[in-house]
Amino acid sequence: MQQLTIAIDAMGGDFGPQVTVPAAVQALSQFPELKISIVGDRDEISTQLTHLNYTPPNSRLFIIHSDSAIGNNTLPSKALRHSRGSSMRIALDLVASKDAEACISAGNTGALVGLSRFTLKLLPGVERPALISPLPTKNNQCTWMLDLGANVSCDAETLFQFAVMGAELAEQSLGRKAKVALLNIGEEEIKGNDQIKRCAEMLYQCQNIEFIGYIEGDKLYQGIADVVVCDGFVGNVCLKTSEGVAHLFLEQLKSHLITSKFKQILAKWLFGDVISSLKGLNPDQYNGASLIGLRGIVIKSHGSADISAFNNAIKEAVHEVKRQIPNRISDRLEAVLLERHY
Amino acid sequence: MQQLTIAIDAMGGDFGPQVTVPAAVQALSQFPELKISIVGDRDEISTQLTHLNYTPPNSRLFIIHSDSAIGNNTLPSKALRHSRGSSMRIALDLVASKDAEACISAGNTGALVGLSRFTLKLLPGVERPALISPLPTKNNQCTWMLDLGANVSCDAETLFQFAVMGAELAEQSLGRKAKVALLNIGEEEIKGNDQIKRCAEMLYQCQNIEFIGYIEGDKLYQGIADVVVCDGFVGNVCLKTSEGVAHLFLEQLKSHLITSKFKQILAKWLFGDVISSLKGLNPDQYNGASLIGLRGIVIKSHGSADISAFNNAIKEAVHEVKRQIPNRISDRLEAVLLERHY
């Protein structure tokens, strides 16, 4: 079995080592081929390992001490200037120096995007990296959506590149051609802003991508498209709004049920499967958005991720290392560009 | 009781007179002070009235014949050039000539925005009209959101004007100061695009508006803000995505229940209130987005509205006529501009 090493920013997210360390230990038991370099405050990490009765040194878990961590409110430009010695920067440097094959952080998104671009560099032909994540849809399918917040605005060419990168990532999981759509405020050709209209023209002309046209927000969870492309502002609002609506529904159901034990038992019998399937519709259930377009693998975890969610992000990193996602994206982009020029 | 007249574009929407005519007849029985001018194909309207055993001429319902209707896919620019004689244009002209005090249409949104602007003109100081609608939130409250799709992009000044107009409309229903927020991809001051950051600065400086800062998509339905401001692209995606998630949840619940009649009866008896309250969380339940910023009242109904939903749009029009919303918005904007200059 081929070994692989993943670097984890232990200090990122709302809970830091309390979440990242147990999730890492869990991943080591799930993947015998996995090695982890965990970067952060040595004492805090050791305390967590002691809680777990897991005693380093272990030949598969390496603690790399860092003196600082990047705050959630630090401006990306400032984070970049003062990143030396921070857990996020060290974890990314390990990928840049090929000492690790992927990096995971639950820290400041803007800083992670900026630092990843700076340390790992973009793939040839890529203008902007994008955050992409699968969202649950009807009938237990999923739809990959990008960009989820790496870029506040995007031109037509950038959206086009996102479509190509997203299609490649989705196809690696689906094992078939991915249906790609552009998120818009109407399905007719006249709708939307200039960037979207021009990107649609480019996608219609591209033989390499199966473009199915525009999709509206209300169709997002119907499983019509495998990949949905939009700019990072719209994508982020869309994802968070969906989480908000899903939480509201689940909360409302719960609050009605706790009024009586009798109702609770009956509800479990009547709706046990429905409620768990409703929970499965919450986009929050997935964790681990990939920052794609870079010469290395970077996974962004939710800041509020718990141990199991952070563990999902590690699993996504392992999957991408095994599939060599950056190489595949690079090849796909080259193929599309060649098609365009000849 | 003071009389009021409302003009209805009978031909707009997915169902045309089949929905608009019964909804109008319903409204006439709800509001004794109401007169309706219904614009569209005279034969189609008469057929519907015959179905309802409602025989014109009646001193409160006037049929105004139109030869054409604007299609859903017509470009706004084309709609504007070829609008003469269409039901939408005639209904709007009735407001412009003061023969009606409000217009309601379920037709092409882009055409309605363009034609409204052309026939009714903008209020002094307003650069763009905006679509605004209340959304249901936790604890049976609601949040007004704008712009829901009248403008695909907006600068800081336009967003600022939306905030002022939205606050005035919300306060007319709330009877107290409205808490206004800007939709963004983070709550920290560093987040978002330039337009949003500059608009936030303007709102912080404005004494006349109670600005509470940024709000993220996942907090939209928590009832934290009374008014949420964003550009029309983001607002439209956000609203439709919410409807999509809500429908998915309700569908899932329903599909589990129809497996057994016994389960259905038991569920209705035990959880009837939960299910109806979940339905109440669907943003779709409200109908009638107001196009504000104009020198007249225009209500946009969902294209897919049924009789009861279209009737809600008529009720919204009656409410706005009684409150003289355009005058109040004009006064509020003037007050804000004066505060800014002195």
XYZ file of C-alpha atoms in Angstrom:
684
model
C 0.000 0.000 0.000
C 1.415 3.375 -0.946
C 1.938 5.679 1.986
C 0.700 9.258 2.058
C 1.267 12.197 4.369
C -1.243 14.907 5.232
C -0.508 18.188 7.046
C -3.166 19.465 9.478
C -3.428 23.013 10.796
C -4.320 22.019 14.365
C -5.116 25.567 15.516
C -7.773 26.603 12.953
C -11.530 26.619 13.536
C -13.682 27.389 16.547
C -12.331 24.533 18.686
C -8.678 24.093 17.539
C -6.837 21.009 18.878
C -9.929 19.811 20.799
C -11.409 18.845 17.430
C -8.455 18.533 15.066
C -6.364 16.157 17.241
C -9.081 13.524 17.932
C -10.140 13.693 14.250
C -6.534 13.074 13.180
C -6.141 10.123 15.568
C -9.406 8.680 14.201
C -8.168 9.039 10.612
C -4.926 7.197 11.454
C -6.951 4.191 12.549
C -9.150 4.410 9.425
C -6.276 4.606 6.919
C -3.277 2.354 7.724
C -1.348 3.968 4.852
C -1.770 7.478 6.309
C 0.828 9.626 8.082
C -0.140 12.954 9.629
C 1.963 16.036 10.402
C -0.069 18.048 12.867
C 0.999 21.687 13.190
C 0.226 23.869 16.212
C 0.954 24.574 19.855
C 2.890 21.515 21.049
C 1.481 21.655 24.606
C -2.133 21.949 23.488
C -1.741 19.088 21.023
C -0.004 16.890 23.632
C -2.766 17.570 26.162
C -5.348 16.345 23.670
C -3.263 13.261 22.857
C -2.992 12.474 26.580
C -6.794 12.756 26.900
C -7.034 10.190 24.129
C -4.382 7.936 25.745
C -2.438 8.272 22.530
C 1.262 8.652 23.331
C 3.626 10.163 20.824
C 6.218 9.722 19.434
C 4.498 7.502 16.958
C 5.941 6.797 13.569
C 2.678 7.930 11.903
C 1.859 11.139 13.818
C 4.325 14.019 13.906
C 3.792 17.131 15.980
C 5.280 20.244 14.401
C 5.297 23.160 16.814
C 4.096 26.591 15.736
C 4.232 29.754 17.816
C 1.181 31.475 16.370
C -2.146 31.006 14.632
C -3.933 33.276 12.148
C -7.043 34.870 13.655
C -10.471 34.575 12.073
C -10.735 38.331 11.551
C -7.253 38.910 10.158
C -7.314 40.519 6.715
C -5.901 38.143 4.072
C -3.292 40.756 3.070
C -2.119 41.067 6.681
C -2.213 37.292 7.174
C 0.074 36.956 4.164
C 2.609 39.473 5.480
C 2.680 38.049 9.004
C 2.117 34.378 8.290
C 5.606 33.086 9.022
C 5.568 30.715 11.986
C 1.773 30.336 11.974
C 0.236 26.862 11.986
C -1.589 27.452 8.680
C 1.520 28.686 6.876
C 3.712 25.836 8.154
C 1.104 23.236 7.135
C 0.934 24.736 3.621
C 4.738 24.967 3.376
C 4.890 21.202 4.058
C 2.797 20.665 0.905
C 4.909 23.142 -1.097
C 8.118 21.327 -0.086
C 6.508 17.932 -0.922
C 6.809 16.805 2.714
C 3.044 16.414 2.710
C 0.591 15.708 -0.092
C -2.361 17.703 1.215
C -3.179 20.316 3.837
C -6.371 20.692 5.906
C -7.383 23.796 7.831
C -10.557 25.020 9.534
C -9.050 28.510 9.827
C -9.761 31.916 8.225
C -10.979 31.228 4.656
C -9.576 34.411 3.108
C -6.156 33.796 4.650
C -6.173 30.145 3.550
C -7.015 31.114 -0.049
C -4.348 33.846 -0.127
C -1.633 31.759 1.548
C -2.392 28.672 -0.557
C -2.047 30.694 -3.725
C 1.200 32.228 -2.470
C 2.845 29.009 -1.234
C 1.514 26.417 -3.706
C 0.973 28.557 -6.846
C -1.830 28.161 -9.353
C -1.940 25.409 -11.966
C -0.910 26.543 -15.477
C -3.810 28.349 -17.163
C -5.767 28.869 -13.931
C -6.536 32.487 -12.988
C -8.254 31.923 -9.638
C -8.614 29.021 -7.216
C -12.177 28.027 -6.230
C -13.828 26.401 -3.233
C -15.940 23.414 -4.209
C -18.076 21.050 -2.150
C -20.704 18.385 -2.830
C -24.264 19.277 -1.713
C -26.880 16.611 -0.968
C -29.784 16.410 -3.425
C -33.035 14.494 -3.855
C -32.686 10.698 -4.138
C -29.398 10.626 -2.217
C -27.404 12.078 -5.081
C -25.132 15.072 -4.811
C -24.264 18.187 -6.776
C -20.837 19.829 -6.637
C -21.070 23.572 -6.300
C -18.321 26.155 -6.877
C -17.176 28.807 -6.061
C -18.318 28.791 -2.426
C -16.462 31.903 -1.332
C -12.850 32.049 -2.530
C -13.619 34.961 -4.896
C -16.185 37.695 -4.335
C -16.521 38.340 -8.059
C -15.540 36.470 -11.221
C -15.354 37.242 -14.943
C -16.605 34.920 -17.707
C -13.199 33.246 -18.253
C -12.851 32.494 -14.531
C -16.356 31.002 -14.381
C -15.491 28.915 -17.442
C -12.355 27.567 -15.748
C -14.414 26.766 -12.644
C -16.775 24.739 -14.841
C -13.872 22.697 -16.258
C -12.242 22.150 -12.854
C -15.557 21.261 -11.214
C -16.449 18.798 -13.981
C -13.121 16.998 -13.553
C -13.479 16.717 -9.750
C -17.093 15.490 -10.013
C -16.272 12.974 -12.750
C -13.556 11.459 -10.545
C -16.287 10.531 -8.053
C -19.142 9.819 -10.470
C -17.173 7.697 -12.923
C -19.145 9.228 -15.797
C -19.484 12.537 -17.671
C -20.737 15.327 -15.373
C -23.681 17.564 -16.326
C -22.575 21.165 -15.754
C -24.930 24.147 -15.205
C -24.520 27.860 -14.514
C -26.514 29.296 -11.592
C -28.701 32.126 -12.861
C -31.883 34.059 -12.045
C -33.833 32.511 -14.896
C -33.537 29.630 -17.300
C -34.088 31.682 -20.451
C -31.075 32.800 -22.458
C -31.865 36.493 -21.915
C -31.437 36.250 -18.118
C -28.447 37.115 -15.972
C -25.433 39.406 -16.033
C -22.834 39.753 -18.788
C -20.267 37.421 -17.208
C -22.782 34.594 -16.996
C -24.091 35.100 -20.527
C -20.581 35.113 -21.988
C -19.544 32.076 -19.955
C -22.644 30.219 -21.218
C -21.585 30.916 -24.817
C -18.086 29.571 -24.088
C -19.485 26.434 -22.462
C -21.927 25.760 -25.312
C -18.951 25.810 -27.694
C -16.820 23.482 -25.561
C -17.131 19.842 -26.682
C -15.177 18.632 -23.653
C -17.855 19.697 -21.140
C -21.477 18.518 -21.016
C -23.121 21.912 -20.461
C -26.852 21.777 -19.740
C -27.491 25.542 -19.512
C -28.777 27.724 -16.691
C -30.190 26.479 -13.418
C -32.216 28.476 -10.870
C -31.873 28.302 -7.095
C -35.097 26.343 -6.639
C -33.759 23.488 -8.806
C -30.392 23.270 -7.029
C -31.357 20.311 -4.847
C -33.259 18.382 -7.511
C -30.157 16.574 -8.759
C -30.582 18.000 -12.277
C -26.940 19.107 -12.567
C -23.827 17.362 -11.252
C -21.838 20.603 -11.147
C -23.238 24.104 -10.539
C -21.007 27.102 -11.222
C -21.347 30.624 -9.788
C -19.158 33.349 -8.289
C -17.989 33.035 -4.686
C -20.349 35.640 -3.261
C -23.465 34.022 -4.718
C -22.219 30.508 -3.910
C -21.488 31.356 -0.303
C -24.845 33.090 0.251
C -26.638 30.211 -1.461
C -24.946 27.513 0.647
C -25.425 29.345 3.939
C -29.054 30.175 3.147
C -29.715 26.495 2.440
C -28.145 25.547 5.765
C -30.288 28.186 7.462
C -33.542 26.872 5.989
C -32.594 23.237 6.754
C -31.756 24.081 10.382
C -34.999 26.006 10.775
C -37.058 23.034 9.594
C -35.243 20.554 11.830
C -35.465 22.900 14.832
C -39.190 23.381 14.293
C -39.775 19.616 14.070
C -37.740 19.042 17.221
C -39.409 21.787 19.233
C -42.851 20.335 18.495
C -41.765 16.851 19.465
C -40.215 17.645 22.837
C -43.606 18.797 24.160
C -44.490 15.182 24.972
C -42.567 11.947 25.491
C -45.503 10.064 23.952
C -45.320 12.147 20.784
C -41.572 11.620 20.676
C -41.869 7.832 20.747
C -44.668 7.800 18.180
C -42.760 10.220 15.978
C -39.720 7.991 16.068
C -41.840 5.062 14.991
C -43.700 7.045 12.319
C -40.935 9.259 11.032
C -37.626 7.816 12.265
C -36.417 7.275 8.726
C -37.842 10.586 7.480
C -36.064 12.605 10.134
C -32.725 10.979 9.450
C -33.252 11.512 5.727
C -34.164 15.157 6.408
C -30.936 15.535 8.369
C -29.183 14.147 5.310
C -30.587 17.031 3.270
C -28.706 19.547 5.368
C -25.716 20.718 3.294
C -23.873 21.006 6.594
C -23.540 17.217 6.770
C -20.695 17.275 4.286
C -17.516 18.882 5.454
C -14.380 19.592 3.544
C -14.574 22.036 0.692
C -11.666 21.609 -1.708
C -9.668 24.630 -2.810
C -8.972 23.643 -6.410
C -6.856 25.195 -9.151
C -3.638 24.941 -7.111
C -0.485 22.828 -7.542
C -1.350 20.984 -4.344
C -4.346 19.746 -2.368
C -5.923 22.078 0.190
C -9.107 21.212 2.089
C -11.050 23.880 3.971
C -13.081 22.584 6.895
C -16.046 24.468 8.379
C -14.857 26.596 11.308
C -17.578 25.042 13.446
C -16.800 21.435 12.436
C -16.967 18.795 15.167
C -14.652 15.759 15.344
C -16.666 13.689 12.887
C -17.005 16.587 10.412
C -13.276 17.378 10.583
C -12.608 13.681 10.067
C -14.686 13.902 6.854
C -12.403 16.693 5.663
C -9.376 14.420 6.260
C -11.091 11.632 4.288
C -11.685 14.041 1.394
C -7.963 14.914 1.446
C -7.023 11.206 1.320
C -9.442 10.680 -1.602
C -7.943 13.592 -3.533
C -4.359 12.475 -2.930
C -5.182 8.992 -4.214
C -6.912 10.416 -7.290
C -4.135 12.974 -7.868
C -6.789 15.639 -8.405
C -4.449 18.589 -9.218
C -2.777 16.627 -12.056
C -6.121 15.593 -13.461
C -7.476 19.136 -13.340
C -4.336 20.384 -15.061
C -4.681 17.770 -17.846
C -8.368 18.556 -18.336
C -7.731 22.295 -18.595
C -4.983 21.686 -21.126
C -7.312 19.498 -23.199
C -10.013 22.198 -23.148
C -7.550 24.923 -24.101
C -6.184 22.815 -26.966
C -9.733 22.221 -28.225
C -10.322 25.961 -28.135
C -7.188 26.836 -30.088
C -7.381 24.241 -32.885
C -65.026 54.667 3.369
C -62.686 56.003 0.719
C -62.868 54.146 -2.569
C -59.816 52.850 -4.373
C -59.220 51.402 -7.839
C -56.693 48.715 -8.745
C -55.629 47.691 -12.255
C -54.948 43.988 -12.863
C -53.001 42.552 -15.802
C -55.314 39.574 -16.347
C -53.062 37.862 -18.907
C -49.781 37.573 -16.941
C -48.526 34.435 -15.208
C -48.714 30.743 -16.002
C -52.526 30.577 -15.809
C -53.742 34.037 -16.943
C -57.484 34.769 -16.466
C -58.112 31.338 -14.871
C -56.309 32.646 -11.789
C -56.473 36.433 -12.046
C -60.264 36.708 -12.596
C -61.406 34.530 -9.642
C -58.819 36.240 -7.418
C -60.187 39.649 -8.438
C -63.781 38.613 -7.761
C -62.693 37.302 -4.342
C -60.986 40.614 -3.533
C -64.124 42.571 -4.439
C -66.062 40.666 -1.796
C -63.255 41.159 0.751
C -62.934 44.925 0.253
C -66.257 46.802 -0.213
C -64.322 49.982 -0.984
C -62.424 48.343 -3.863
C -62.951 48.821 -7.612
C -60.992 46.728 -10.123
C -60.072 47.430 -13.744
C -59.138 44.088 -15.222
C -57.129 44.286 -18.442
C -56.930 41.465 -20.993
C -58.745 39.449 -23.627
C -62.427 40.332 -23.136
C -63.694 36.884 -24.177
C -61.336 34.975 -21.872
C -62.204 37.223 -18.949
C -65.957 36.946 -19.642
C -65.704 33.141 -19.816
C -64.120 33.079 -16.363
C -66.775 35.446 -14.984
C -69.504 33.189 -16.392
C -67.896 30.192 -14.674
C -68.109 32.154 -11.443
C -71.729 33.217 -12.110
C -70.521 36.786 -11.850
C -72.259 38.862 -14.498
C -70.806 42.157 -15.629
C -71.417 45.015 -16.077
C -70.935 45.681 -12.415
C -70.160 49.108 -11.079
C -67.060 47.725 -9.280
C -65.460 45.528 -11.973
C -64.460 46.971 -15.330
C -63.142 44.877 -18.189
C -60.661 46.715 -20.366
C -59.901 44.817 -23.528
C -56.304 44.317 -24.717
C -55.233 42.692 -27.970
C -51.923 41.273 -26.785
C -49.888 40.094 -23.820
C -46.136 40.260 -23.215
C -44.495 36.812 -23.361
C -42.397 35.424 -20.509
C -39.275 35.239 -22.666
C -39.561 38.659 -24.307
C -36.473 40.804 -23.719
C -37.332 43.863 -21.580
C -35.984 46.180 -24.313
C -38.240 44.535 -26.915
C -41.195 44.507 -24.520
C -40.756 48.249 -24.067
C -40.729 48.934 -27.816
C -43.713 46.719 -28.573
C -45.734 47.169 -25.408
C -48.537 49.336 -26.789
C -51.854 47.520 -26.545
C -50.546 44.809 -24.209
C -52.418 44.032 -21.000
C -49.401 44.886 -18.822
C -48.826 48.242 -20.488
C -52.507 49.257 -20.346
C -52.710 48.322 -16.650
C -49.616 50.428 -15.892
C -50.920 53.332 -17.991
C -54.063 53.353 -15.827
C -51.834 54.028 -12.804
C -49.835 56.670 -14.670
C -53.049 58.503 -15.668
C -54.372 58.234 -12.077
C -57.317 56.100 -13.212
C -56.001 53.393 -10.887
C -53.956 53.591 -7.727
C -51.988 50.353 -8.113
C -51.203 47.723 -10.737
C -50.740 43.959 -10.252
C -49.144 41.615 -12.763
C -47.861 38.024 -12.697
C -46.124 38.570 -16.042
C -42.497 38.805 -17.211
C -40.504 40.430 -14.374
C -37.942 42.198 -16.573
C -40.675 43.696 -18.751
C -42.691 44.785 -15.705
C -39.660 46.528 -14.182
C -38.780 48.255 -17.458
C -42.339 49.281 -18.320
C -43.093 50.466 -14.776
C -40.029 52.676 -14.832
C -40.992 54.032 -18.240
C -44.676 54.691 -17.526
C -44.626 55.664 -13.843
C -41.127 57.192 -13.509
C -38.853 56.917 -10.487
C -39.364 58.892 -7.278
C -37.047 61.910 -6.931
C -33.600 60.776 -5.761
C -34.167 57.099 -6.634
C -31.761 55.564 -9.146
C -33.286 52.080 -9.445
C -36.554 50.454 -8.439
C -36.325 47.297 -6.288
C -38.457 44.203 -5.727
C -39.182 43.620 -2.052
C -41.125 40.897 -0.271
C -41.561 39.698 3.318
C -40.042 36.271 4.098
C -41.271 34.119 6.980
C -38.854 33.725 9.894
C -38.635 31.851 13.200
C -41.380 32.654 15.724
C -43.862 33.727 13.061
C -42.085 36.979 12.360
C -41.015 38.154 8.950
C -38.056 39.834 7.293
C -38.383 42.075 4.234
C -35.763 41.323 1.635
C -34.731 43.449 -1.342
C -33.745 43.469 -4.194
C -35.271 40.159 -5.313
C -34.391 40.468 -8.981
C -35.167 43.886 -10.466
C -31.440 44.662 -10.901
C -28.678 42.157 -11.645
C -26.019 44.389 -10.099
C -26.064 47.443 -7.832
C -23.544 50.037 -6.663
C -23.173 51.238 -3.053
C -25.504 54.238 -3.495
C -28.245 52.025 -4.979
C -27.929 49.519 -2.118
C -28.125 52.442 0.325
C -31.346 53.691 -1.284
C -32.758 50.156 -1.110
C -32.020 50.147 2.630
C -33.935 53.408 3.137
C -36.898 52.329 0.978
C -37.040 48.879 2.603
C -36.917 50.360 6.105
C -39.855 52.653 5.322
C -41.992 49.839 3.882
C -41.220 47.505 6.812
C -41.871 50.211 9.413
C -45.325 50.828 7.904
C -46.210 47.242 8.823
C -44.197 46.888 12.036
C -45.210 50.190 13.601
C -41.696 50.580 15.020
C -38.138 51.289 13.837
C -36.862 48.542 11.499
C -33.494 46.836 12.019
C -31.672 46.901 8.682
C -28.836 44.526 7.658
C -26.715 43.992 4.541
C -26.439 40.429 3.238
C -22.775 39.422 3.113
C -20.485 36.397 3.118
C -19.218 37.078 6.634
C -20.115 39.194 9.614
C -16.678 40.743 10.027
C -16.028 44.207 8.607
C -13.340 42.911 6.237
C -15.745 40.658 4.329
C -17.558 41.266 1.058
C -17.136 43.270 -2.110
C -16.477 46.997 -2.434
C -20.110 48.000 -3.016
C -21.200 46.317 0.199
C -18.371 47.726 2.279
C -19.032 51.259 1.056
C -22.768 50.907 1.586
C -22.105 49.712 5.154
C -20.072 52.873 5.839
C -22.918 55.026 4.495
C -25.487 53.213 6.625
C -23.390 53.456 9.801
C -23.278 57.219 9.296
C -27.018 57.543 8.689
C -28.904 58.414 11.899
C -32.254 57.891 10.219
C -31.742 54.138 9.721
C -31.148 51.540 12.442
C -28.320 49.638 10.753
C -27.232 46.450 12.526
C -24.379 45.478 10.157
C -23.821 42.411 8.011
C -25.922 39.277 8.061
C -25.035 35.877 6.548
C -27.383 33.565 4.656
C -27.697 31.104 7.546
C -29.130 33.840 9.812
C -31.664 35.091 7.271
C -34.588 33.176 8.765
C -33.719 33.810 12.406
C -35.645 37.090 12.554
C -32.511 39.047 13.527
C -33.073 41.769 10.925
C -36.375 43.290 9.785
C -34.922 44.338 6.433
C -32.140 42.582 4.507
C -30.535 44.377 1.557
C -28.633 42.817 -1.360
C -28.408 43.115 -5.142
C -31.097 41.522 -7.306
C -28.995 38.605 -8.496
C -28.060 37.492 -4.994
C -31.574 38.185 -3.658
C -33.239 36.174 -6.386
C -30.876 33.189 -6.009
C -31.261 33.344 -2.230
C -35.076 33.384 -2.340
C -35.356 30.622 -4.930
C -32.807 28.443 -3.125
C -34.799 28.822 0.091
C -37.977 27.788 -1.723
C -36.106 24.816 -3.183
C -34.902 23.580 0.221
C -38.353 24.122 1.786
C -40.091 22.204 -1.010
C -37.580 19.371 -0.739
C -38.260 18.991 2.991
C -42.041 19.058 2.579
C -41.910 16.644 -0.361
C -39.766 14.245 1.645
C -42.186 14.360 4.585
C -45.160 13.798 2.300
C -43.594 10.935 0.357
C -42.920 9.055 3.602
C -46.493 9.486 4.781
C -48.299 8.355 1.661
C -46.903 4.834 2.106
C -49.747 4.082 4.514
C -53.207 5.558 5.085
C -52.924 4.655 8.779
C -49.665 6.575 9.142
C -51.264 9.515 7.355
C -54.213 9.713 9.739
C -52.004 9.249 12.787
C -49.572 11.884 11.538
C -52.365 14.368 10.898
C -53.810 13.815 14.353
C -50.477 14.039 16.150
C -48.497 16.435 14.012
C -51.040 18.427 12.008
C -49.812 21.639 13.645
C -46.134 20.875 12.956
C -46.728 20.218 9.291
C -48.787 23.357 8.809
C -46.154 25.370 10.658
C -43.470 23.856 8.414
C -45.510 24.899 5.390
C -45.574 28.380 6.890
C -41.773 28.445 6.704
C -41.863 28.201 2.936
C -41.085 31.661 1.522
C -43.473 30.751 -1.285
C -46.451 31.217 1.044
C -46.262 34.968 0.668
C -47.096 36.333 -2.724
C -46.860 39.836 -3.995
C -43.426 41.421 -4.211
C -43.656 45.205 -4.342
C -41.704 47.101 -6.963
C -40.730 50.161 -4.939
C -38.984 53.416 -5.815
C -41.647 54.390 -8.376
C -44.262 57.181 -8.432
C -46.981 54.550 -8.245
C -47.706 51.142 -6.720
C -46.774 48.027 -8.698
C -47.118 44.506 -7.292
C -45.397 41.553 -8.963
C -47.094 38.225 -8.382
C -45.314 34.863 -8.780
C -45.899 33.536 -12.296
C -47.053 30.245 -10.782
C -49.412 31.864 -8.239
C -52.775 30.147 -7.658
C -56.026 32.016 -6.913
C -55.318 32.420 -3.207
C -51.722 33.569 -3.829
C -52.815 36.092 -6.479
C -55.464 37.292 -4.055
C -52.661 37.940 -1.521
C -50.963 40.140 -4.104
C -54.192 42.161 -4.480
C -54.385 42.521 -0.681
C -50.802 43.821 -0.631
C -51.771 46.404 -3.269
C -54.766 47.533 -1.176
C -52.522 47.823 1.909
C -49.982 49.937 0.035
C -52.633 52.236 -1.452
C -54.080 52.852 2.017
C -50.624 53.543 3.462
C -49.642 55.704 0.471
C -46.314 53.883 0.333
C -44.729 55.845 -2.565
C -45.290 59.184 -0.765
C -43.857 57.813 2.454
C -40.790 56.410 0.691
C -40.277 59.740 -1.036
C -40.492 61.635 2.269
C -38.107 59.220 3.979
C -35.516 59.499 1.206
C -35.735 63.273 1.343
C -35.190 63.208 5.105
C -32.124 60.956 4.709
C -30.667 63.136 1.959
C -31.196 66.288 4.047
C -29.437 64.629 7.000
C -26.542 63.780 4.709
C -26.154 67.320 3.368
C -26.405 69.285 6.608
